[in-house]
Tab-separated table of C-alpha atoms in Angstrom:
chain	number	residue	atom	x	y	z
A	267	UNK	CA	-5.819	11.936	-19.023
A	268	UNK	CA	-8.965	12.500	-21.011
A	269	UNK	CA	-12.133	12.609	-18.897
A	270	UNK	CA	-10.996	15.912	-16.678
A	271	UNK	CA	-9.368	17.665	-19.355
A	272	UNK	CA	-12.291	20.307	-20.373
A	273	UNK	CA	-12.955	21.248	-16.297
A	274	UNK	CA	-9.729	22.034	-15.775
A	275	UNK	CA	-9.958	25.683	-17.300
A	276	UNK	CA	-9.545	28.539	-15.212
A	277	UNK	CA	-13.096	29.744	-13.819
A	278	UNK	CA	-15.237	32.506	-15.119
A	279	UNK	CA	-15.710	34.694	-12.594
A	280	UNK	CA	-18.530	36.276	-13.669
A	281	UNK	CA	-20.346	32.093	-13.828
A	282	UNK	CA	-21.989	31.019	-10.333
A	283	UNK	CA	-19.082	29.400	-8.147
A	284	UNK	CA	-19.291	26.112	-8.717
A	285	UNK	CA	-15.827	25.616	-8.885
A	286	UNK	CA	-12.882	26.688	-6.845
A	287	UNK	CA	-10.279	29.181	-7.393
A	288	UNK	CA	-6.852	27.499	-8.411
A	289	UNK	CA	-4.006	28.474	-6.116
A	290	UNK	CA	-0.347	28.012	-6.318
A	291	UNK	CA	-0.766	24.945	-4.036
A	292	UNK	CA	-3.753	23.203	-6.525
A	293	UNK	CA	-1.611	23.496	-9.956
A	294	UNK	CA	0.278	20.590	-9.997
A	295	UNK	CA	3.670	20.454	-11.553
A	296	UNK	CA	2.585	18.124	-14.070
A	297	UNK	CA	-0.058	16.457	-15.604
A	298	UNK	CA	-2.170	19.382	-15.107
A	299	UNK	CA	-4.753	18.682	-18.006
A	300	UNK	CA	-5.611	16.051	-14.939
A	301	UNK	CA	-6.612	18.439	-12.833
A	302	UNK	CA	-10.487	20.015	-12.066
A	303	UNK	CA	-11.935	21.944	-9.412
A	304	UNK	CA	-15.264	21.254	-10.368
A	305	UNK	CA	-16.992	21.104	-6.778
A	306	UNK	CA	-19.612	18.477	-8.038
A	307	UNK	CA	-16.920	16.335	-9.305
A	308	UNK	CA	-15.097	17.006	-5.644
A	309	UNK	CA	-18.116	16.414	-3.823
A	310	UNK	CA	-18.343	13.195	-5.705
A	311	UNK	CA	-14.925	11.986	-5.141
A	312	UNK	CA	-15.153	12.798	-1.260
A	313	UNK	CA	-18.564	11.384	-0.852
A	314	UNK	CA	-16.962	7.891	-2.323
A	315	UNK	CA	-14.631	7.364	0.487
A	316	UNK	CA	-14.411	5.390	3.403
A	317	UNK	CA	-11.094	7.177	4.639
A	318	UNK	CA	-9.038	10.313	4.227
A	319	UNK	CA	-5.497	10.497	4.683
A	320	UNK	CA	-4.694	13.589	7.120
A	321	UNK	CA	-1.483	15.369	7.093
A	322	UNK	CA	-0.409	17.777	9.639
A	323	UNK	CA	3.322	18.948	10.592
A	324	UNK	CA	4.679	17.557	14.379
A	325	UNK	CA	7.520	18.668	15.566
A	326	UNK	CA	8.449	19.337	12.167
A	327	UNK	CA	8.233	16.285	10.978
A	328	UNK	CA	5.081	15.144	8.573
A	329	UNK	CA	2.414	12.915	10.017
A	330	UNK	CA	-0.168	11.338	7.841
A	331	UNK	CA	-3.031	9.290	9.083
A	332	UNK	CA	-5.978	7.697	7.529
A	333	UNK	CA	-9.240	8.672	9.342
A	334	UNK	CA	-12.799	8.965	9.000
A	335	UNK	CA	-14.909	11.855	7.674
A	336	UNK	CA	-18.075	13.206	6.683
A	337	UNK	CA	-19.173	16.170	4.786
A	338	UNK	CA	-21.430	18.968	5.135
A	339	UNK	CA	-22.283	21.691	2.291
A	340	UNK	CA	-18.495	22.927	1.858
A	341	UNK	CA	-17.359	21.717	5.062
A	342	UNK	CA	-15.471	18.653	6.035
A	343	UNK	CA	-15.777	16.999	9.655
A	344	UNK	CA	-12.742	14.699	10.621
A	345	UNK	CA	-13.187	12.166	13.802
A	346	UNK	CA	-10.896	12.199	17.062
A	347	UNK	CA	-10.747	11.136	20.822
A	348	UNK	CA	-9.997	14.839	22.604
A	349	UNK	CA	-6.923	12.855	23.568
A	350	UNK	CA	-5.268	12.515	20.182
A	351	UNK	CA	-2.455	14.718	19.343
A	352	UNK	CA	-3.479	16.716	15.752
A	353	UNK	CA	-7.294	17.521	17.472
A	354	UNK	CA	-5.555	18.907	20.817
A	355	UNK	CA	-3.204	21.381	18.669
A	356	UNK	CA	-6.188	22.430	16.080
A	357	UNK	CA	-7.888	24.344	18.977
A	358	UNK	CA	-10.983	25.610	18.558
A	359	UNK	CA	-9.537	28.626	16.614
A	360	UNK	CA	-10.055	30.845	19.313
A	361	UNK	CA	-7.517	30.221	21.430
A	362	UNK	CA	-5.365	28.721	19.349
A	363	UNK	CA	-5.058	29.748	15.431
A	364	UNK	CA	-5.800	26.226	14.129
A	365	UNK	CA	-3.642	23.372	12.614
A	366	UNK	CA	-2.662	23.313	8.899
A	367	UNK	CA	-3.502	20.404	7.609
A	368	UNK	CA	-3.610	17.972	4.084
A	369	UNK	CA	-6.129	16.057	3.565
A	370	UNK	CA	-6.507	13.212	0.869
A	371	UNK	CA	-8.727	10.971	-0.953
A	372	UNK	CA	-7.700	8.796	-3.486
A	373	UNK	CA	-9.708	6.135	-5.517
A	374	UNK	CA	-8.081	3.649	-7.828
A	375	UNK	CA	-10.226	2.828	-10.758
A	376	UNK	CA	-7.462	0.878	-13.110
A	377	UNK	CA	-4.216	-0.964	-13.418
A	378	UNK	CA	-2.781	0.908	-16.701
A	379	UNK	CA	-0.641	-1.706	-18.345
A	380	UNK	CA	2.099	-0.428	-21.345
A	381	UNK	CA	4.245	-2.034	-23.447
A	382	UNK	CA	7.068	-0.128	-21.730
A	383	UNK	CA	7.804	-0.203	-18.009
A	384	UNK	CA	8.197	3.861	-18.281
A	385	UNK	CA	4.181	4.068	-18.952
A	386	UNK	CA	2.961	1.923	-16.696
A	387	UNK	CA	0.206	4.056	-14.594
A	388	UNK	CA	-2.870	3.856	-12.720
A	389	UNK	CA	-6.027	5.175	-13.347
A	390	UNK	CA	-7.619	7.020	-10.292
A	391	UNK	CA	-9.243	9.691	-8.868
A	392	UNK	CA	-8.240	11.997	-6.168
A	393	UNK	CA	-8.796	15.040	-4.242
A	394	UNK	CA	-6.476	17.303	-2.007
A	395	UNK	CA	-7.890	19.797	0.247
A	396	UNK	CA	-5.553	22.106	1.924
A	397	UNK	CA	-6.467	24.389	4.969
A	398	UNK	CA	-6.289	25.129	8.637
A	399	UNK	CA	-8.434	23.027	10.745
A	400	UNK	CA	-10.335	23.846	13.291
A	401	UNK	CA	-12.131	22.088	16.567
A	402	UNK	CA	-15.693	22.270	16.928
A	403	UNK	CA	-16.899	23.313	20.344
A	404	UNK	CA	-20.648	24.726	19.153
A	405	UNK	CA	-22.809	21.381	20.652
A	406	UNK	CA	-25.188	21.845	17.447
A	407	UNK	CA	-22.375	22.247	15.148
A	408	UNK	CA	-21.018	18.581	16.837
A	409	UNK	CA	-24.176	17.212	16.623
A	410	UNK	CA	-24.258	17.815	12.915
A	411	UNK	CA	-20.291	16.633	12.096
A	412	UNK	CA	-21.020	13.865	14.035
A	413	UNK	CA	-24.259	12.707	12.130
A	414	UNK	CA	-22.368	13.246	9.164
A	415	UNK	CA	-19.486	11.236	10.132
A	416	UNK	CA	-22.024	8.474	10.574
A	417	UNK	CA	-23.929	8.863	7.505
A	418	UNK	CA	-20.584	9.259	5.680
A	419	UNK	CA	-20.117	5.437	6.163
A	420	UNK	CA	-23.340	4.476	5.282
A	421	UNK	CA	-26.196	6.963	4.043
A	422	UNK	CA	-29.507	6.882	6.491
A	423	UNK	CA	-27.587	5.167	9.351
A	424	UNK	CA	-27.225	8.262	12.224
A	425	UNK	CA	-30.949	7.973	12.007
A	426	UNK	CA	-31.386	4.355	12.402
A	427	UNK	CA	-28.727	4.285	15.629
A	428	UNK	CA	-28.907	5.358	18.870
A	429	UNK	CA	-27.317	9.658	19.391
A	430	UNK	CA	-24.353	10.510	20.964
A	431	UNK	CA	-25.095	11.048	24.856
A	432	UNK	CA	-23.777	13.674	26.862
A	433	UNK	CA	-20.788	11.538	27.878
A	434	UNK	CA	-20.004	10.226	24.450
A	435	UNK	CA	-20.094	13.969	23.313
A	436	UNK	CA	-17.582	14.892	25.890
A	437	UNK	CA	-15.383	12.354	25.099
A	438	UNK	CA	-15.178	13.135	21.188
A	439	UNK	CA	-14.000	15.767	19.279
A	440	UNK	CA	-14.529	17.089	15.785
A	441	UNK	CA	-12.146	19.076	13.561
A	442	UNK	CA	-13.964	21.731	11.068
A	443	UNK	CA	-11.586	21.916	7.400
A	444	UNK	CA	-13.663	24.662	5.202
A	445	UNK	CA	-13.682	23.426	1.147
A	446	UNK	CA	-11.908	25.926	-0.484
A	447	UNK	CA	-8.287	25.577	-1.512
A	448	UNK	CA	-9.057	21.828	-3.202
A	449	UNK	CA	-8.387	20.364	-6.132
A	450	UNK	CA	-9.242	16.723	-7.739
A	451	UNK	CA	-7.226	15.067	-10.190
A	452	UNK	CA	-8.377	12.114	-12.741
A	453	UNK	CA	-6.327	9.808	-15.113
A	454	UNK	CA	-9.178	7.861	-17.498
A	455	UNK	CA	-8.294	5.350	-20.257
A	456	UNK	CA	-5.620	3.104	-21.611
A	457	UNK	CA	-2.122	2.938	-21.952
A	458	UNK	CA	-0.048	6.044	-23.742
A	459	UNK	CA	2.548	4.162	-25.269
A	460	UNK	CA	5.105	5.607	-27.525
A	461	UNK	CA	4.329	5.166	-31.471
A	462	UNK	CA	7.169	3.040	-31.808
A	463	UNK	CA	6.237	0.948	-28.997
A	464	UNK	CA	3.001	-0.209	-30.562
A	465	UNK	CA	4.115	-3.599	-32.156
A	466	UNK	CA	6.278	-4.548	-29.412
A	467	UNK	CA	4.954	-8.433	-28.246
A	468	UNK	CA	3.272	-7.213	-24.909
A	469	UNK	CA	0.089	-7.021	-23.582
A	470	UNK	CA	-1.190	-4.190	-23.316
A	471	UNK	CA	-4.976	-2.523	-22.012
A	472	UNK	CA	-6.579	-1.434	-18.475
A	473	UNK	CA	-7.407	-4.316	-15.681
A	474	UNK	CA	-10.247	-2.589	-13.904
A	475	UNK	CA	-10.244	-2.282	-10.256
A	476	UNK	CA	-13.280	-2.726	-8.496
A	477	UNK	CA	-14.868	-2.094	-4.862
A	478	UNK	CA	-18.000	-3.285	-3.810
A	479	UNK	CA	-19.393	-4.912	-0.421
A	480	UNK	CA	-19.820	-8.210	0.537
A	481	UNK	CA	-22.724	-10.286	2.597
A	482	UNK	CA	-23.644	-8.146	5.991
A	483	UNK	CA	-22.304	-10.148	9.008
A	484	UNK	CA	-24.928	-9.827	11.532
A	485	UNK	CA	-23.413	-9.392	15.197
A	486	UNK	CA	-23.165	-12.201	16.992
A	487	UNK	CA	-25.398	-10.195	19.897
A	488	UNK	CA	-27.976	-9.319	17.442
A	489	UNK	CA	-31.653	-10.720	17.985
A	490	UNK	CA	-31.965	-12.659	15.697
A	491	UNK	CA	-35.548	-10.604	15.285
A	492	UNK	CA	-33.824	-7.476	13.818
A	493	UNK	CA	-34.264	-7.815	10.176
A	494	UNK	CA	-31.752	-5.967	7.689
A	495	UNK	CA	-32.821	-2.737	7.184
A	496	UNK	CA	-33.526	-1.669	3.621
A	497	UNK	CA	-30.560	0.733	3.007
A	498	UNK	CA	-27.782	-2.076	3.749
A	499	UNK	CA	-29.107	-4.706	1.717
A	500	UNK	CA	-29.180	-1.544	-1.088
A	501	UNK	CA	-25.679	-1.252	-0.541
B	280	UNK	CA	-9.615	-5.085	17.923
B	281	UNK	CA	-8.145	-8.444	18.729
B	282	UNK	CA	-6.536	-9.863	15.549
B	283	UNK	CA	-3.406	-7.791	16.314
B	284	UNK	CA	-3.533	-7.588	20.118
B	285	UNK	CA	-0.783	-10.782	20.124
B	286	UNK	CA	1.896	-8.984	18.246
B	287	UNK	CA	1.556	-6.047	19.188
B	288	UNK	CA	4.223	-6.235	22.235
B	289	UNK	CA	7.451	-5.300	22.323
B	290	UNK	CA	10.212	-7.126	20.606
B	291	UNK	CA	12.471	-9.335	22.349
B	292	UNK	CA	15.857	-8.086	21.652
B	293	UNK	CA	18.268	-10.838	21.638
B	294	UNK	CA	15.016	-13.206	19.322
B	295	UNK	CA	16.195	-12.398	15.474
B	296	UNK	CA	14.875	-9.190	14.670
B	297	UNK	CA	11.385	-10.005	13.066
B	298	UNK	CA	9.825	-6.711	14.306
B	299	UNK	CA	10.426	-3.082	13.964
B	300	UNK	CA	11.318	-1.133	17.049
B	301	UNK	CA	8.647	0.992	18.577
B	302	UNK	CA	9.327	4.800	18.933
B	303	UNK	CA	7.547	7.863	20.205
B	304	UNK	CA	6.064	8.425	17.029
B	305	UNK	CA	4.817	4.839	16.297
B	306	UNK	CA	3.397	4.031	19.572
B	307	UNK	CA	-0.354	5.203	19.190
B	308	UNK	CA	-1.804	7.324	21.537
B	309	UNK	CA	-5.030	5.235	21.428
B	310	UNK	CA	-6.097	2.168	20.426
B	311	UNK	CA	-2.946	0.650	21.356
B	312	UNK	CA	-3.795	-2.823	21.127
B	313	UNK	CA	-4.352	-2.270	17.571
B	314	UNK	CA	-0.992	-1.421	16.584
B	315	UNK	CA	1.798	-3.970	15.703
B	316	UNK	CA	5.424	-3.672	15.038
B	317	UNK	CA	5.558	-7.371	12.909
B	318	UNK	CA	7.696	-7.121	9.711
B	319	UNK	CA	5.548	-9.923	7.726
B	320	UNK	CA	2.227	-8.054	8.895
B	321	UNK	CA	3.749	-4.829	7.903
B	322	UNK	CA	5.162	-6.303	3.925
B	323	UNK	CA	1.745	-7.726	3.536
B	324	UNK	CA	-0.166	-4.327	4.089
B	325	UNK	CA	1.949	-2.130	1.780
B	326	UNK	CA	2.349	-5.229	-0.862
B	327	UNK	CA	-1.266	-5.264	-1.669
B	328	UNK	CA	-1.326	-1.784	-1.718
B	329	UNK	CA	-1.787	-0.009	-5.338
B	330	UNK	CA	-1.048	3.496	-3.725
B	331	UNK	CA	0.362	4.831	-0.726
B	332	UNK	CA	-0.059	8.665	0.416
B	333	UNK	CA	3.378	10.462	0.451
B	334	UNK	CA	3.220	13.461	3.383
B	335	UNK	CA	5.993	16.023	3.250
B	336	UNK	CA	6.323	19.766	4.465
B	337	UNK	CA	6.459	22.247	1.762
B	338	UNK	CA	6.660	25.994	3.287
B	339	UNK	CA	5.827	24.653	6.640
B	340	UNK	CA	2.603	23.473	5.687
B	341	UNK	CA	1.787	19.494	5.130
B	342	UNK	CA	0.949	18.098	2.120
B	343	UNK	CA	-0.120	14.700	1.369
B	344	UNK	CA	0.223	12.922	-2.454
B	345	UNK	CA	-1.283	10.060	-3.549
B	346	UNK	CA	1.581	7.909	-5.598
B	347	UNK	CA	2.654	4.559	-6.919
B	348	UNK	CA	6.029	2.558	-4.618
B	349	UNK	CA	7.530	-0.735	-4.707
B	350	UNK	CA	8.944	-2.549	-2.133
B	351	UNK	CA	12.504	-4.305	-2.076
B	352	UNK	CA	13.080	-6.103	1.073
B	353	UNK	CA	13.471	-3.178	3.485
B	354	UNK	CA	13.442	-0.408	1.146
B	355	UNK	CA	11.075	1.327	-0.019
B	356	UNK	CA	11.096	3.127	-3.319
B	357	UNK	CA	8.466	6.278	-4.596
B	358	UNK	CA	8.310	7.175	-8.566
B	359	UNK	CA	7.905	10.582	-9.686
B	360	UNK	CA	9.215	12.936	-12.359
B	361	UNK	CA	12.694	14.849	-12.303
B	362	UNK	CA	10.722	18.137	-11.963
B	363	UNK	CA	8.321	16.981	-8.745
B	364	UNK	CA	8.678	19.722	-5.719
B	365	UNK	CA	9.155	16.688	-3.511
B	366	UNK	CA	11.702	14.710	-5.079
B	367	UNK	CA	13.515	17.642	-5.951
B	368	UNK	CA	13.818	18.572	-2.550
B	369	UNK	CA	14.754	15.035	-1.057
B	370	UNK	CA	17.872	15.426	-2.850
B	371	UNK	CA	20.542	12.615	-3.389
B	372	UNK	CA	21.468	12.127	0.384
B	373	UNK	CA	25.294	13.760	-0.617
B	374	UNK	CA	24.350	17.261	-1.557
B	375	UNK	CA	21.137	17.718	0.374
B	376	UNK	CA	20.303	16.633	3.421
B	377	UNK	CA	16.722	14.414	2.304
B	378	UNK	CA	13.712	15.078	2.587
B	379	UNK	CA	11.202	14.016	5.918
B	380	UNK	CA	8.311	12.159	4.448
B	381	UNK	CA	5.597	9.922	6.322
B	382	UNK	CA	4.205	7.267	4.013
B	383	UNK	CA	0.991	5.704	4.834
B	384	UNK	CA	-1.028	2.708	3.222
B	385	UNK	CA	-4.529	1.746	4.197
B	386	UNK	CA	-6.936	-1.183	3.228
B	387	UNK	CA	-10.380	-0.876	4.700
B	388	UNK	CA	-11.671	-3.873	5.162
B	389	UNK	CA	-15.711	-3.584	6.178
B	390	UNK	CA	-17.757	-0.983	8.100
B	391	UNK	CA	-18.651	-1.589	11.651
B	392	UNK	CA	-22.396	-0.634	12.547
B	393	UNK	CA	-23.107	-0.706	16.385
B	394	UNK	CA	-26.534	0.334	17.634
B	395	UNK	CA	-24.721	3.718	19.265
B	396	UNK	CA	-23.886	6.103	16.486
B	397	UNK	CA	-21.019	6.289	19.090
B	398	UNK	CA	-18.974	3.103	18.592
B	399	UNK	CA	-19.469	3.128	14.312
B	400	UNK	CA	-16.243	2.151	12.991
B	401	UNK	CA	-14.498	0.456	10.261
B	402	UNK	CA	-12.261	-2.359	9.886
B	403	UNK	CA	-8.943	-1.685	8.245
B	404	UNK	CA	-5.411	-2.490	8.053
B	405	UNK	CA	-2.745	0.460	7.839
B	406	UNK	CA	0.818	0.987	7.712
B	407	UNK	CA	2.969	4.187	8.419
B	408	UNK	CA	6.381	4.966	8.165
B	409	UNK	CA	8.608	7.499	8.846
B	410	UNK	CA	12.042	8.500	7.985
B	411	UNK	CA	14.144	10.376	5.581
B	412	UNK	CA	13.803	9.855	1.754
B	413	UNK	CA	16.910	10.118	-0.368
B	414	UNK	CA	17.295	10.055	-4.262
B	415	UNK	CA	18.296	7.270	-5.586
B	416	UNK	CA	21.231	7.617	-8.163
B	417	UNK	CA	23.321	4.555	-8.508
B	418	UNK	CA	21.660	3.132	-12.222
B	419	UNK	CA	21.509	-0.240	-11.094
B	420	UNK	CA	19.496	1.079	-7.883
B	421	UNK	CA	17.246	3.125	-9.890
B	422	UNK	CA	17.088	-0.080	-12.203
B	423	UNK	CA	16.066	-2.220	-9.384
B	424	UNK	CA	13.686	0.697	-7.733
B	425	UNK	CA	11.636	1.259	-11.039
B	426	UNK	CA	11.409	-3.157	-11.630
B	427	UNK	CA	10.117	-2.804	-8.356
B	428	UNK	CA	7.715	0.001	-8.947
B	429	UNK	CA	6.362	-2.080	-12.286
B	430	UNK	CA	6.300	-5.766	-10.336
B	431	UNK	CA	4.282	-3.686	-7.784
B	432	UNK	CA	1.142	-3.073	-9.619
B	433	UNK	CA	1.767	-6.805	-11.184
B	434	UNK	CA	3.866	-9.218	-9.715
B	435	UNK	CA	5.778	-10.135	-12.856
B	436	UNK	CA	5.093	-7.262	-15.019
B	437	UNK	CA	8.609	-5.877	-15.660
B	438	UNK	CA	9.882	-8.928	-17.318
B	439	UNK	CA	7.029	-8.687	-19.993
B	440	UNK	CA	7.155	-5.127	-20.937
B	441	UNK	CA	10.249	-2.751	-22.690
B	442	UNK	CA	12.568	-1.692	-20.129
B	443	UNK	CA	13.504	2.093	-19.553
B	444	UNK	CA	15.408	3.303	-21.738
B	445	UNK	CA	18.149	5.897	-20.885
B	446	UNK	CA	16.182	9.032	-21.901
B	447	UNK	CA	13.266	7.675	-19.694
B	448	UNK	CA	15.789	6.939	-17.022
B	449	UNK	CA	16.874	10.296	-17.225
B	450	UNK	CA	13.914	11.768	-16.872
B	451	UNK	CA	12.742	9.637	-13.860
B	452	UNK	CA	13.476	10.115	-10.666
B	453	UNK	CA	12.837	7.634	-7.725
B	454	UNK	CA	13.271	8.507	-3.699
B	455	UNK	CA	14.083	5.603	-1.665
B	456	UNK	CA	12.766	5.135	2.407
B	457	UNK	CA	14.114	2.621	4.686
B	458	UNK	CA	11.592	0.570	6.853
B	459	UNK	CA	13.150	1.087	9.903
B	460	UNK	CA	10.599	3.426	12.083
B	461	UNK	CA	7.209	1.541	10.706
B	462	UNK	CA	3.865	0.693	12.692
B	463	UNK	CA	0.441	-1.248	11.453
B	464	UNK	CA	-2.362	-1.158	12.990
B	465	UNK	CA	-5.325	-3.154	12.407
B	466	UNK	CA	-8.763	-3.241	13.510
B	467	UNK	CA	-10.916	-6.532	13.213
B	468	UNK	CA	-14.312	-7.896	14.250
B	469	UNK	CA	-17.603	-6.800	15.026
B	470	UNK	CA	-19.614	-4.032	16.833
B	471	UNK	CA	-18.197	-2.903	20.481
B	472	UNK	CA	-21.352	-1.928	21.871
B	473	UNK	CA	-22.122	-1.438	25.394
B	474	UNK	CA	-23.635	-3.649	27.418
B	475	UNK	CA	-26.848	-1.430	27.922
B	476	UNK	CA	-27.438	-0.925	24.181
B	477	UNK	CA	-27.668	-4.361	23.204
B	478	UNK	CA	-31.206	-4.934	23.169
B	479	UNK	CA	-32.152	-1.643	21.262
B	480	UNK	CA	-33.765	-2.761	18.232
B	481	UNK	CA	-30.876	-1.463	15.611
B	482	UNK	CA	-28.823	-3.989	13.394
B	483	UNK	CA	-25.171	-4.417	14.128
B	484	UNK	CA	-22.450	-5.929	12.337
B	485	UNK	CA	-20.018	-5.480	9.773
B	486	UNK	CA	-20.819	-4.853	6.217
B	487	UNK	CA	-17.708	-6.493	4.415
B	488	UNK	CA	-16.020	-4.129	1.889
B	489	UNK	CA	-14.516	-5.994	-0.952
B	490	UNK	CA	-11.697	-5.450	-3.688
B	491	UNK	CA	-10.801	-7.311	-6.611
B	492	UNK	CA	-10.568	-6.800	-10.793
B	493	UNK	CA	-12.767	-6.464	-13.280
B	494	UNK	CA	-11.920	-7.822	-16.779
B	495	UNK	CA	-9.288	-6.996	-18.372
B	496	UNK	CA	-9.988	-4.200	-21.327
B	497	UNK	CA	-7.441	-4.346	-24.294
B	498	UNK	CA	-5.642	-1.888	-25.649
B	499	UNK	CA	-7.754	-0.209	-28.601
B	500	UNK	CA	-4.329	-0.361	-30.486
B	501	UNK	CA	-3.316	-3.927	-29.392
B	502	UNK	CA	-2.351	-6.456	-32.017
B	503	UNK	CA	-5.230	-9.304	-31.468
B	504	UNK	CA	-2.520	-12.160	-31.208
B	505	UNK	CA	-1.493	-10.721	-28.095
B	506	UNK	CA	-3.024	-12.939	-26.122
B	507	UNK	CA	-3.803	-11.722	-22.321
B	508	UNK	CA	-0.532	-13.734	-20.001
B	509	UNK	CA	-1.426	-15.370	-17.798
B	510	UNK	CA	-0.088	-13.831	-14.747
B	511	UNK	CA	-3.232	-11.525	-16.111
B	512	UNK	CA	-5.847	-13.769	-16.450
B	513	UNK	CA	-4.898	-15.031	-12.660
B	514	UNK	CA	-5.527	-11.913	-11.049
């Protein structure tokens, strides 16, 4: 409500780019002093997630499917088997002109509780990047989605694993979605009741929401000699 | 991996009808061991969901929302404003033909490290649906569907706040999905390394990833003998 309020100005074109241009698609409808396309705040929002929802179009028909993802600079990498049906129809934007896709990230930070049902909310942060997707075929450009993907789940890990080998390369493929028509949205703070709602008997206030990890499970293969490395007992 | 191979075959017609039926677009096209058709399973995942992502084609192009639902029984119902693109366009079932929407939930439950950068993964439980979603217009429907929407962010919520009143009604509009074409899949477990990898000197396992609430945070305008409820204080 509050918190994104002053980034959600128009850019000054004239500024360095750190934002992105606002298209028809990134103004919402409503609630737009929610919206920002700040790319730090983006970044940050992306960065934070363990999943993406992906929406592409089949047969007319909408699909959306959670899926892993890393990020590179302005570029997003999403995961597949060649096999799967969205990374076959992206092409590799040669032969094929890509696949429009949706893709979203959404963090929820609060339960919003109000005296009346009507503003009952949530507070959360999100981001929705639209664009045409495209397969990766360059072997160093895979190489580098693919470290990402891995370091997107947890930071310093493609380093402390063994690569991708030829095989595994062949048998996974990477679609490329460019940062550019995006857009995040945050709702911060407490309920927005109605004035003459305010002495009405019911609780009302924020219950936080809160992620975190628990105690590593070692495998139950692991020698017993591998210690936990320092940047998962961090987590 | 395993926690969901058992129910994930097909449903025995003439048993009561516990299970959706599997169709072309809810049989995976990998991983198909993960993926169950069991009603219970299926509640469970979108019930301790705060969000779902709402996919729909706008100008041929996907587009995936982040939103609040409730669930009653074997409907499903989505909140948004009179003036949203999407619920606009969904109609009231008579007039317009309703809109195609895939709704998707996800809960990730821990990150899987193997030794290969290859076989990273996480463990999560999702649910997606398809169909056709229809306004809802009947007031006691809507009534029910925006309960529904309140109970869903806290069981027991809507009988300790104001009801809607017929402005707010007015200006809210809810689109209703049937679970009828509906799919979960869920990975569990550890690391799926091969065989040949399982001496390199990497840890494996599964890093738990935890939700839960913080405490609650009153409103700045609440009277101070509110006290918090109790269905509060026992989330």
């Amino acid at each position: 409500m509050s918190a994104a309020a002053d980034t959600s100005t128009a850019p000054d074109p004239s500024a360095p780019r750190d934002t992105y241009t606002p298209t028809d698609r990134t103004v919402p409808t409503r609630s737009r002093q929610r919206a920002s396309y700040d790319k730090e705040l983006v970044h940050s929002i992306l960065d934070e997630a363990y999943v993406c929802h992906l929406g592409f179009v089949r047969d007319g028909a909408p699909v959306v499917l959670p899926t892993l993802f890393g990020r590179v600079g302005e570029r997003l990498y999403v995961h597949g088997s060649t096999g799967s049906r969205p990374l076959r129809a992206a092409g590799d934007g040669v032969s094929a002109p890509g696949l429009p896709v949706c893709l979203t990230v959404t963090h929820v930070d609060g339960l919003v509780l109000a005296r009346s049902a009507f503003h009952h909310s949530l507070n959360y942060r999100s981001v929705v990047v639209h664009g045409t997707a495209h397969q990766v075929t360059d072997p160093e450009e895979l190489r580098t989605a693919l470290d990402a993907l891995v370091d997107h789940v947890v930071p310093g890990r493609s380093a402390d694993s063994r690569p991708g080998n030829a095989k595994e390369l062949a048998a996974t493929a990477v679609i490329r979605l460019d940062l550019d028509e995006v857009s995040a949205k945050v709702r911060t703070g407490g309920p927005n009741d109605d004035a003459e709602d305010l002495d009405l008997p019911y609780w009302a206030g924020v219950i936080p929401v809160q992620g975190g990890h628990g105690t590593p499970v070692p495998s139950g293969d692991l020698d017993p000699s591998v210690a936990l490395p320092g940047y998962l007992a961090a987590l």
